[in-house]
CSV table of C-alpha atoms and ligand atoms in Angstrom, one decimal:
chain,number,residue,atom,x,y,z
A,184,UNK,CA,122.6,218.0,343.0
A,185,UNK,CA,121.5,221.3,341.4
A,186,UNK,CA,118.6,223.5,341.5
A,187,UNK,CA,117.4,223.9,337.9
A,188,UNK,CA,114.8,226.3,336.5
A,189,UNK,CA,113.5,225.0,333.0
A,190,UNK,CA,111.6,227.9,331.3
A,191,UNK,CA,108.9,226.4,329.1
A,192,UNK,CA,109.3,223.2,331.1
A,193,UNK,CA,106.0,221.8,329.9
A,194,UNK,CA,106.8,222.4,326.1
A,195,UNK,CA,108.6,220.4,323.5
A,196,UNK,CA,112.3,220.6,325.0
A,197,UNK,CA,111.6,221.6,328.4
A,198,UNK,CA,109.3,218.8,329.3
A,199,UNK,CA,112.1,216.5,328.1
A,200,UNK,CA,114.7,218.2,330.1
A,201,UNK,CA,112.7,218.0,333.0
A,202,UNK,CA,112.2,214.6,332.9
A,203,UNK,CA,116.0,213.8,332.7
A,204,UNK,CA,116.9,216.1,335.4
A,205,UNK,CA,114.2,214.5,337.9
A,206,UNK,CA,115.4,211.0,336.8
A,207,UNK,CA,118.9,212.1,337.9
A,208,UNK,CA,118.0,213.3,341.3
A,209,UNK,CA,117.8,217.1,340.5
A,210,UNK,CA,115.5,219.5,341.8
A,211,UNK,CA,113.4,221.1,339.0
A,212,UNK,CA,111.2,224.2,339.0
A,213,UNK,CA,109.0,224.6,335.6
A,214,UNK,CA,108.8,228.2,334.7
A,215,UNK,CA,105.6,228.9,332.8
A,216,UNK,CA,102.5,230.8,333.1
A,217,UNK,CA,100.8,227.8,334.8
A,218,UNK,CA,103.5,226.8,337.4
A,219,UNK,CA,103.7,227.8,340.8
A,220,UNK,CA,105.4,230.1,341.3
A,221,UNK,CA,104.2,231.5,338.0
A,222,UNK,CA,106.8,232.6,335.4
A,223,UNK,CA,105.4,235.0,332.5
A,224,UNK,CA,107.8,236.7,329.9
A,225,UNK,CA,105.1,239.3,329.7
A,226,UNK,CA,105.1,240.0,333.5
A,227,UNK,CA,108.5,241.2,334.7
A,228,UNK,CA,107.5,240.9,338.3
A,229,UNK,CA,107.1,237.2,338.1
A,230,UNK,CA,110.9,236.8,337.1
A,231,UNK,CA,112.6,237.5,340.6
A,232,UNK,CA,110.5,234.4,342.4
A,233,UNK,CA,111.0,232.0,339.7
A,234,UNK,CA,114.9,232.4,340.0
A,235,UNK,CA,115.2,232.5,343.6
A,236,UNK,CA,117.5,229.7,344.7
A,237,UNK,CA,118.4,228.5,341.4
A,238,UNK,CA,121.8,227.3,340.4
A,239,UNK,CA,121.1,227.0,336.5
A,240,UNK,CA,118.5,228.0,334.1
A,241,UNK,CA,117.2,226.7,330.7
A,242,UNK,CA,115.8,229.4,328.6
A,243,UNK,CA,113.3,229.2,326.1
A,244,UNK,CA,111.6,232.5,324.9
A,245,UNK,CA,108.3,232.6,323.6
A,246,UNK,CA,107.2,232.8,320.8
A,247,UNK,CA,110.7,233.2,319.3
A,248,UNK,CA,114.0,235.3,319.8
A,249,UNK,CA,113.4,237.1,316.5
A,250,UNK,CA,110.5,238.9,317.7
A,251,UNK,CA,110.5,242.8,318.9
A,252,UNK,CA,110.8,242.8,322.5
A,253,UNK,CA,112.9,239.6,322.9
A,254,UNK,CA,116.3,241.5,323.4
A,255,UNK,CA,114.9,243.2,326.2
A,256,UNK,CA,113.3,240.6,328.0
A,257,UNK,CA,116.6,238.5,327.6
A,258,UNK,CA,118.5,241.4,329.1
A,259,UNK,CA,116.2,241.8,332.0
A,260,UNK,CA,116.2,238.0,332.6
A,261,UNK,CA,120.0,237.7,332.7
A,262,UNK,CA,120.2,240.8,334.9
A,263,UNK,CA,117.8,239.1,337.3
A,264,UNK,CA,119.7,235.8,337.2
A,265,UNK,CA,123.0,237.5,338.0
A,266,UNK,CA,121.5,239.3,340.9
A,267,UNK,CA,120.1,236.2,342.3
A,268,UNK,CA,123.5,234.3,341.9
A,269,UNK,CA,122.7,231.9,339.3
A,270,UNK,CA,125.8,230.2,337.8
A,271,UNK,CA,124.7,228.7,334.4
A,272,UNK,CA,122.6,229.6,331.7
A,273,UNK,CA,121.6,227.4,328.5
A,274,UNK,CA,119.8,229.2,325.7
A,275,UNK,CA,117.8,227.5,323.2
A,276,UNK,CA,118.1,229.6,320.0
A,277,UNK,CA,117.2,229.1,316.3
A,278,UNK,CA,119.8,227.9,313.9
A,279,UNK,CA,120.3,230.7,311.1
A,280,UNK,CA,118.3,233.1,313.0
A,281,UNK,CA,120.2,236.2,312.9
A,282,UNK,CA,117.8,238.3,315.0
A,283,UNK,CA,118.2,235.5,317.7
A,284,UNK,CA,121.9,236.2,317.6
A,285,UNK,CA,121.5,239.5,319.4
A,286,UNK,CA,119.8,237.7,322.3
A,287,UNK,CA,122.7,235.3,322.4
A,288,UNK,CA,125.4,237.9,322.7
A,289,UNK,CA,123.6,239.3,325.5
A,290,UNK,CA,123.5,235.9,327.3
A,291,UNK,CA,127.2,235.4,326.6
A,292,UNK,CA,128.1,238.7,327.8
A,293,UNK,CA,126.1,238.2,331.1
A,294,UNK,CA,129.0,237.3,333.3
A,295,UNK,CA,127.4,234.1,334.0
A,296,UNK,CA,128.6,230.5,332.7
A,297,UNK,CA,126.6,229.7,329.6
A,298,UNK,CA,125.9,227.6,326.7
A,299,UNK,CA,124.1,228.3,323.4
A,300,UNK,CA,122.0,225.7,321.9
A,301,UNK,CA,121.0,226.6,318.2
A,302,UNK,CA,118.5,224.2,317.0
A,303,UNK,CA,117.3,223.5,313.4
A,304,UNK,CA,113.7,222.9,313.2
A,305,UNK,CA,112.4,220.1,315.3
A,306,UNK,CA,110.7,216.7,314.2
A,307,UNK,CA,108.2,217.4,316.8
A,308,UNK,CA,106.8,220.4,314.8
A,309,UNK,CA,104.8,217.6,313.0
A,310,UNK,CA,103.7,215.9,316.2
A,311,UNK,CA,103.5,218.5,319.0
A,312,UNK,CA,103.2,221.8,317.2
A,313,UNK,CA,102.4,223.8,314.3
A,314,UNK,CA,101.6,221.2,311.5
A,315,UNK,CA,100.0,218.5,313.5
A,316,UNK,CA,96.3,219.5,313.0
A,317,UNK,CA,96.7,219.5,309.2
A,318,UNK,CA,98.2,216.1,309.2
A,319,UNK,CA,95.3,214.9,311.3
A,320,UNK,CA,93.0,216.6,309.1
A,321,UNK,CA,94.6,214.6,306.3
A,322,UNK,CA,95.1,217.9,304.0
A,323,UNK,CA,98.3,219.7,304.2
A,324,UNK,CA,99.4,222.8,302.4
A,325,UNK,CA,102.9,224.2,302.8
A,326,UNK,CA,105.5,226.5,301.0
A,327,UNK,CA,109.0,225.4,300.4
A,328,UNK,CA,107.8,221.7,299.6
A,329,UNK,CA,111.0,220.7,298.3
A,330,UNK,CA,113.3,222.3,300.6
A,331,UNK,CA,115.9,220.1,302.4
A,332,UNK,CA,115.6,220.5,306.1
A,333,UNK,CA,118.0,218.7,308.5
A,334,UNK,CA,115.3,218.1,311.4
A,335,UNK,CA,116.5,217.7,314.7
A,336,UNK,CA,114.8,215.7,317.6
A,337,UNK,CA,113.6,217.4,320.7
A,338,UNK,CA,115.1,214.3,322.5
A,339,UNK,CA,118.5,214.9,321.3
A,340,UNK,CA,118.0,218.7,322.1
A,341,UNK,CA,117.1,218.0,325.7
A,342,UNK,CA,120.0,215.8,326.2
A,343,UNK,CA,122.4,218.3,324.8
A,344,UNK,CA,120.8,220.8,327.2
A,345,UNK,CA,121.0,218.7,330.1
A,346,UNK,CA,124.6,218.1,329.6
A,347,UNK,CA,125.3,221.8,329.3
A,348,UNK,CA,123.1,222.6,332.3
A,349,UNK,CA,125.3,220.4,334.7
A,350,UNK,CA,129.0,220.7,333.2
A,351,UNK,CA,131.1,223.7,333.1
A,352,UNK,CA,133.1,222.1,330.5
A,353,UNK,CA,130.3,223.3,328.0
A,354,UNK,CA,130.6,227.0,329.1
A,355,UNK,CA,131.1,229.5,326.3
A,356,UNK,CA,130.2,227.0,323.8
A,357,UNK,CA,127.6,227.4,321.0
A,358,UNK,CA,126.4,224.0,319.8
A,359,UNK,CA,124.6,224.0,316.3
A,360,UNK,CA,122.2,221.0,316.4
A,361,UNK,CA,120.6,219.3,313.3
A,362,UNK,CA,119.9,215.6,312.5
A,363,UNK,CA,121.8,213.4,310.2
A,364,UNK,CA,119.7,213.6,307.0
A,365,UNK,CA,117.7,215.9,305.0
A,366,UNK,CA,113.8,215.8,304.4
A,367,UNK,CA,111.6,218.1,302.6
A,368,UNK,CA,108.1,218.8,303.6
A,369,UNK,CA,107.0,216.4,300.5
A,370,UNK,CA,109.1,213.6,302.0
A,371,UNK,CA,107.8,213.9,305.5
A,372,UNK,CA,104.2,214.1,304.5
A,373,UNK,CA,104.9,210.7,302.5
A,374,UNK,CA,106.7,209.0,305.3
A,375,UNK,CA,103.9,210.0,308.0
A,376,UNK,CA,101.3,208.7,305.3
A,377,UNK,CA,103.2,205.6,304.7
A,378,UNK,CA,103.8,204.9,308.6
A,379,UNK,CA,100.2,205.7,309.4
A,380,UNK,CA,98.6,203.9,306.6
A,381,UNK,CA,96.7,207.1,305.9
A,382,UNK,CA,96.1,209.0,302.9
A,383,UNK,CA,97.3,213.0,303.4
A,384,UNK,CA,96.9,215.5,300.6
A,385,UNK,CA,99.9,217.5,300.1
A,386,UNK,CA,100.1,220.6,298.0
A,387,UNK,CA,102.7,223.3,297.7
A,388,UNK,CA,101.5,227.1,298.3
A,389,UNK,CA,103.7,230.4,298.2
A,390,UNK,CA,104.6,232.0,301.4
A,391,UNK,CA,101.9,234.6,300.7
A,392,UNK,CA,99.3,232.4,300.0
A,393,UNK,CA,100.2,230.6,303.3
A,394,UNK,CA,100.3,233.6,305.6
A,395,UNK,CA,97.0,235.0,304.2
A,396,UNK,CA,95.4,231.3,305.1
A,397,UNK,CA,96.9,232.0,308.7
A,398,UNK,CA,95.2,235.4,308.8
A,399,UNK,CA,92.0,234.0,307.6
A,400,UNK,CA,91.9,231.5,310.4
A,401,UNK,CA,92.6,234.4,313.0
A,402,UNK,CA,96.0,233.7,313.7
A,403,UNK,CA,97.2,237.2,315.1
A,404,UNK,CA,99.4,239.4,313.3
A,405,UNK,CA,102.6,238.9,315.1
A,406,UNK,CA,102.5,235.3,314.6
A,407,UNK,CA,101.9,235.5,311.0
A,408,UNK,CA,105.0,237.8,310.8
A,409,UNK,CA,107.0,235.2,312.6
A,410,UNK,CA,105.9,232.3,310.5
A,411,UNK,CA,106.6,234.3,307.1
A,412,UNK,CA,110.3,235.4,308.7
A,413,UNK,CA,110.9,231.4,309.4
A,414,UNK,CA,110.0,230.3,306.1
A,415,UNK,CA,111.8,233.0,304.1
A,416,UNK,CA,114.7,234.1,306.5
A,417,UNK,CA,115.3,230.7,308.1
A,418,UNK,CA,114.2,227.8,306.0
A,419,UNK,CA,114.8,229.4,302.5
A,420,UNK,CA,118.4,229.9,303.1
A,421,UNK,CA,121.2,227.8,302.0
A,422,UNK,CA,123.5,228.2,305.1
A,423,UNK,CA,120.7,226.4,307.2
A,424,UNK,CA,120.5,223.4,304.5
A,425,UNK,CA,123.8,222.3,306.3
A,426,UNK,CA,124.3,219.4,308.6
A,427,UNK,CA,126.5,219.5,311.8
A,428,UNK,CA,128.1,217.2,314.1
A,429,UNK,CA,127.3,218.7,317.5
A,430,UNK,CA,124.9,216.1,318.9
A,431,UNK,CA,127.4,213.4,318.2
A,432,UNK,CA,130.3,216.0,319.7
A,433,UNK,CA,128.4,216.3,323.0
A,434,UNK,CA,126.5,212.9,323.3
A,435,UNK,CA,129.2,210.5,321.8
A,436,UNK,CA,126.3,209.1,319.6
A,437,UNK,CA,124.8,209.7,316.3
A,438,UNK,CA,121.6,211.9,316.3
A,439,UNK,CA,118.0,210.1,316.5
A,440,UNK,CA,116.9,209.3,312.8
A,441,UNK,CA,114.1,211.2,311.5
A,442,UNK,CA,112.5,208.0,310.0
A,443,UNK,CA,112.8,206.4,313.7
A,444,UNK,CA,110.7,209.5,314.8
A,445,UNK,CA,108.2,208.8,312.4
A,446,UNK,CA,107.6,205.2,313.0
A,447,UNK,CA,107.7,205.7,316.7
A,448,UNK,CA,105.2,208.7,316.7
A,449,UNK,CA,102.9,206.6,314.3
A,450,UNK,CA,102.6,203.9,317.0
A,451,UNK,CA,101.3,206.5,319.6
A,452,UNK,CA,98.2,206.9,317.3
A,453,UNK,CA,98.5,211.1,317.6
A,454,UNK,CA,98.4,211.4,313.8
A,455,UNK,CA,95.2,209.1,313.5
A,456,UNK,CA,93.1,211.4,315.7
A,457,UNK,CA,90.4,213.0,314.0
A,458,UNK,CA,89.9,216.9,313.8
A,459,UNK,CA,87.1,218.9,312.7
A,460,UNK,CA,87.9,221.2,309.7
B,1999,NAP,N1,110.1,224.6,316.7
B,1999,NAP,C1,111.2,224.5,316.0
B,1999,NAP,O1,111.6,224.1,315.2
B,1999,NAP,C2,112.4,225.6,316.8
B,1999,NAP,C3,113.8,225.5,316.3
B,1999,NAP,C4,114.7,226.3,316.8
B,1999,NAP,C5,114.4,226.9,318.0
B,1999,NAP,N2,113.2,227.2,318.6
B,1999,NAP,C6,112.9,227.8,319.6
B,1999,NAP,O2,112.8,227.1,320.8
B,1999,NAP,C7,111.8,228.1,321.8
B,1999,NAP,C8,110.3,227.4,322.1
B,1999,NAP,O3,110.9,226.0,322.7
B,1999,NAP,P1,110.0,224.7,322.8
B,1999,NAP,O4,109.6,224.4,321.5
B,1999,NAP,O5,110.5,223.7,323.5
B,1999,NAP,O6,108.6,225.1,323.7
B,1999,NAP,P2,107.3,225.3,323.3
B,1999,NAP,O7,106.7,223.8,323.2
B,1999,NAP,O8,106.9,226.3,322.3
B,1999,NAP,O9,106.9,225.9,324.6
B,1999,NAP,C9,105.7,225.9,325.4
B,1999,NAP,C10,106.1,226.2,326.8
B,1999,NAP,O10,106.3,227.5,327.1
B,1999,NAP,C11,105.3,228.1,328.1
B,1999,NAP,N3,104.9,229.3,327.5
B,1999,NAP,C12,104.3,229.8,326.7
B,1999,NAP,N4,104.1,231.1,326.7
B,1999,NAP,C13,104.8,231.6,327.7
B,1999,NAP,C14,104.7,232.8,328.4
B,1999,NAP,N5,104.3,234.0,327.9
B,1999,NAP,N6,105.6,232.9,329.5
B,1999,NAP,C15,106.1,232.1,330.1
B,1999,NAP,N7,105.9,230.7,329.5
B,1999,NAP,C16,105.3,230.5,328.4
B,1999,NAP,C17,104.4,227.0,328.1
B,1999,NAP,O11,103.6,227.2,329.5
B,1999,NAP,P3,102.4,227.8,329.9
B,1999,NAP,O12,101.3,227.7,328.7
B,1999,NAP,O13,102.0,227.3,331.2
B,1999,NAP,O14,102.9,229.4,329.8
B,1999,NAP,C18,105.1,225.8,327.8
B,1999,NAP,O15,105.8,225.2,328.9
B,1999,NAP,C19,111.3,229.3,320.8
B,1999,NAP,O16,112.1,230.3,321.5
B,1999,NAP,C20,111.7,228.8,319.5
B,1999,NAP,O17,112.1,230.1,318.8
B,1999,NAP,C21,112.2,226.4,318.1
């Protein structure tokens, strides 16, 4: 049985990893600002206690490996992990994020066994993250309405990460995770409207209009930059409009279908909750 630190252990992928590891009887420590001991990416003095006694670490960086300061943080964390005798690191990265590759290299060259999990955009961005409020409100305006995205399910990412955390056979591997179909934003909103039997107004805006809207809603500048980067450099990039087979390679089964994610999420009622404008 392993001692595993799951950074972001209450988040979209981390929570699912924690559940799976605990079901298998492993000892899990959540690494987050609300956990005890506390782990905060912005306070290096919290890292040593969080890493103490751990065999493996799942790393999700906040808010994204592409932001300034990420490289230094990943460098500091891997150094501390080495000092503490950690044997395995699994880094969650973004597929097609060139800036994130610098952080991947630091982990790969750390001298600790490691696996990189590069994920495409998550299906759960529509149910647990960025786009949920607008869907609940019933009015969605997004750039790149007709761009194909091979959404990957957070449950598939979690299952791959657990395999990587527990088995040395994945050391040195970079897995690129996508789903097995493409969906555009326009199609996603249509499917969610159909599954929830609601009317959801959808319109396309430019990236500039979208980031301006975020600023007007008080979103901090750093986040506005990140969202702009994710839409332009990551989403609007032909290299990312490619499907991979790494979920099947690791798990021996096909990725979860996006439409199954939509149907099952609709049953939970999360998209029907009312929000104020
Ligand atoms: N969403 C996508 O489509 C996508 C695609 C590819 C890659 N990624 C990458 O996935 C990573 C995020 O993973 P995720 O979506 O599973 O997590 P998430 O849902 O964004 O994570 C939230 C978790 O992070 C913790 N957290 C937030 N700020 C923190 C801080 N300053 N220090 C320590 N913990 C902090 C939260 O707990 P507390 O609030 O208690 O601290 C919570 O456990 C990012 O690096 C992102 O770039 C995302």
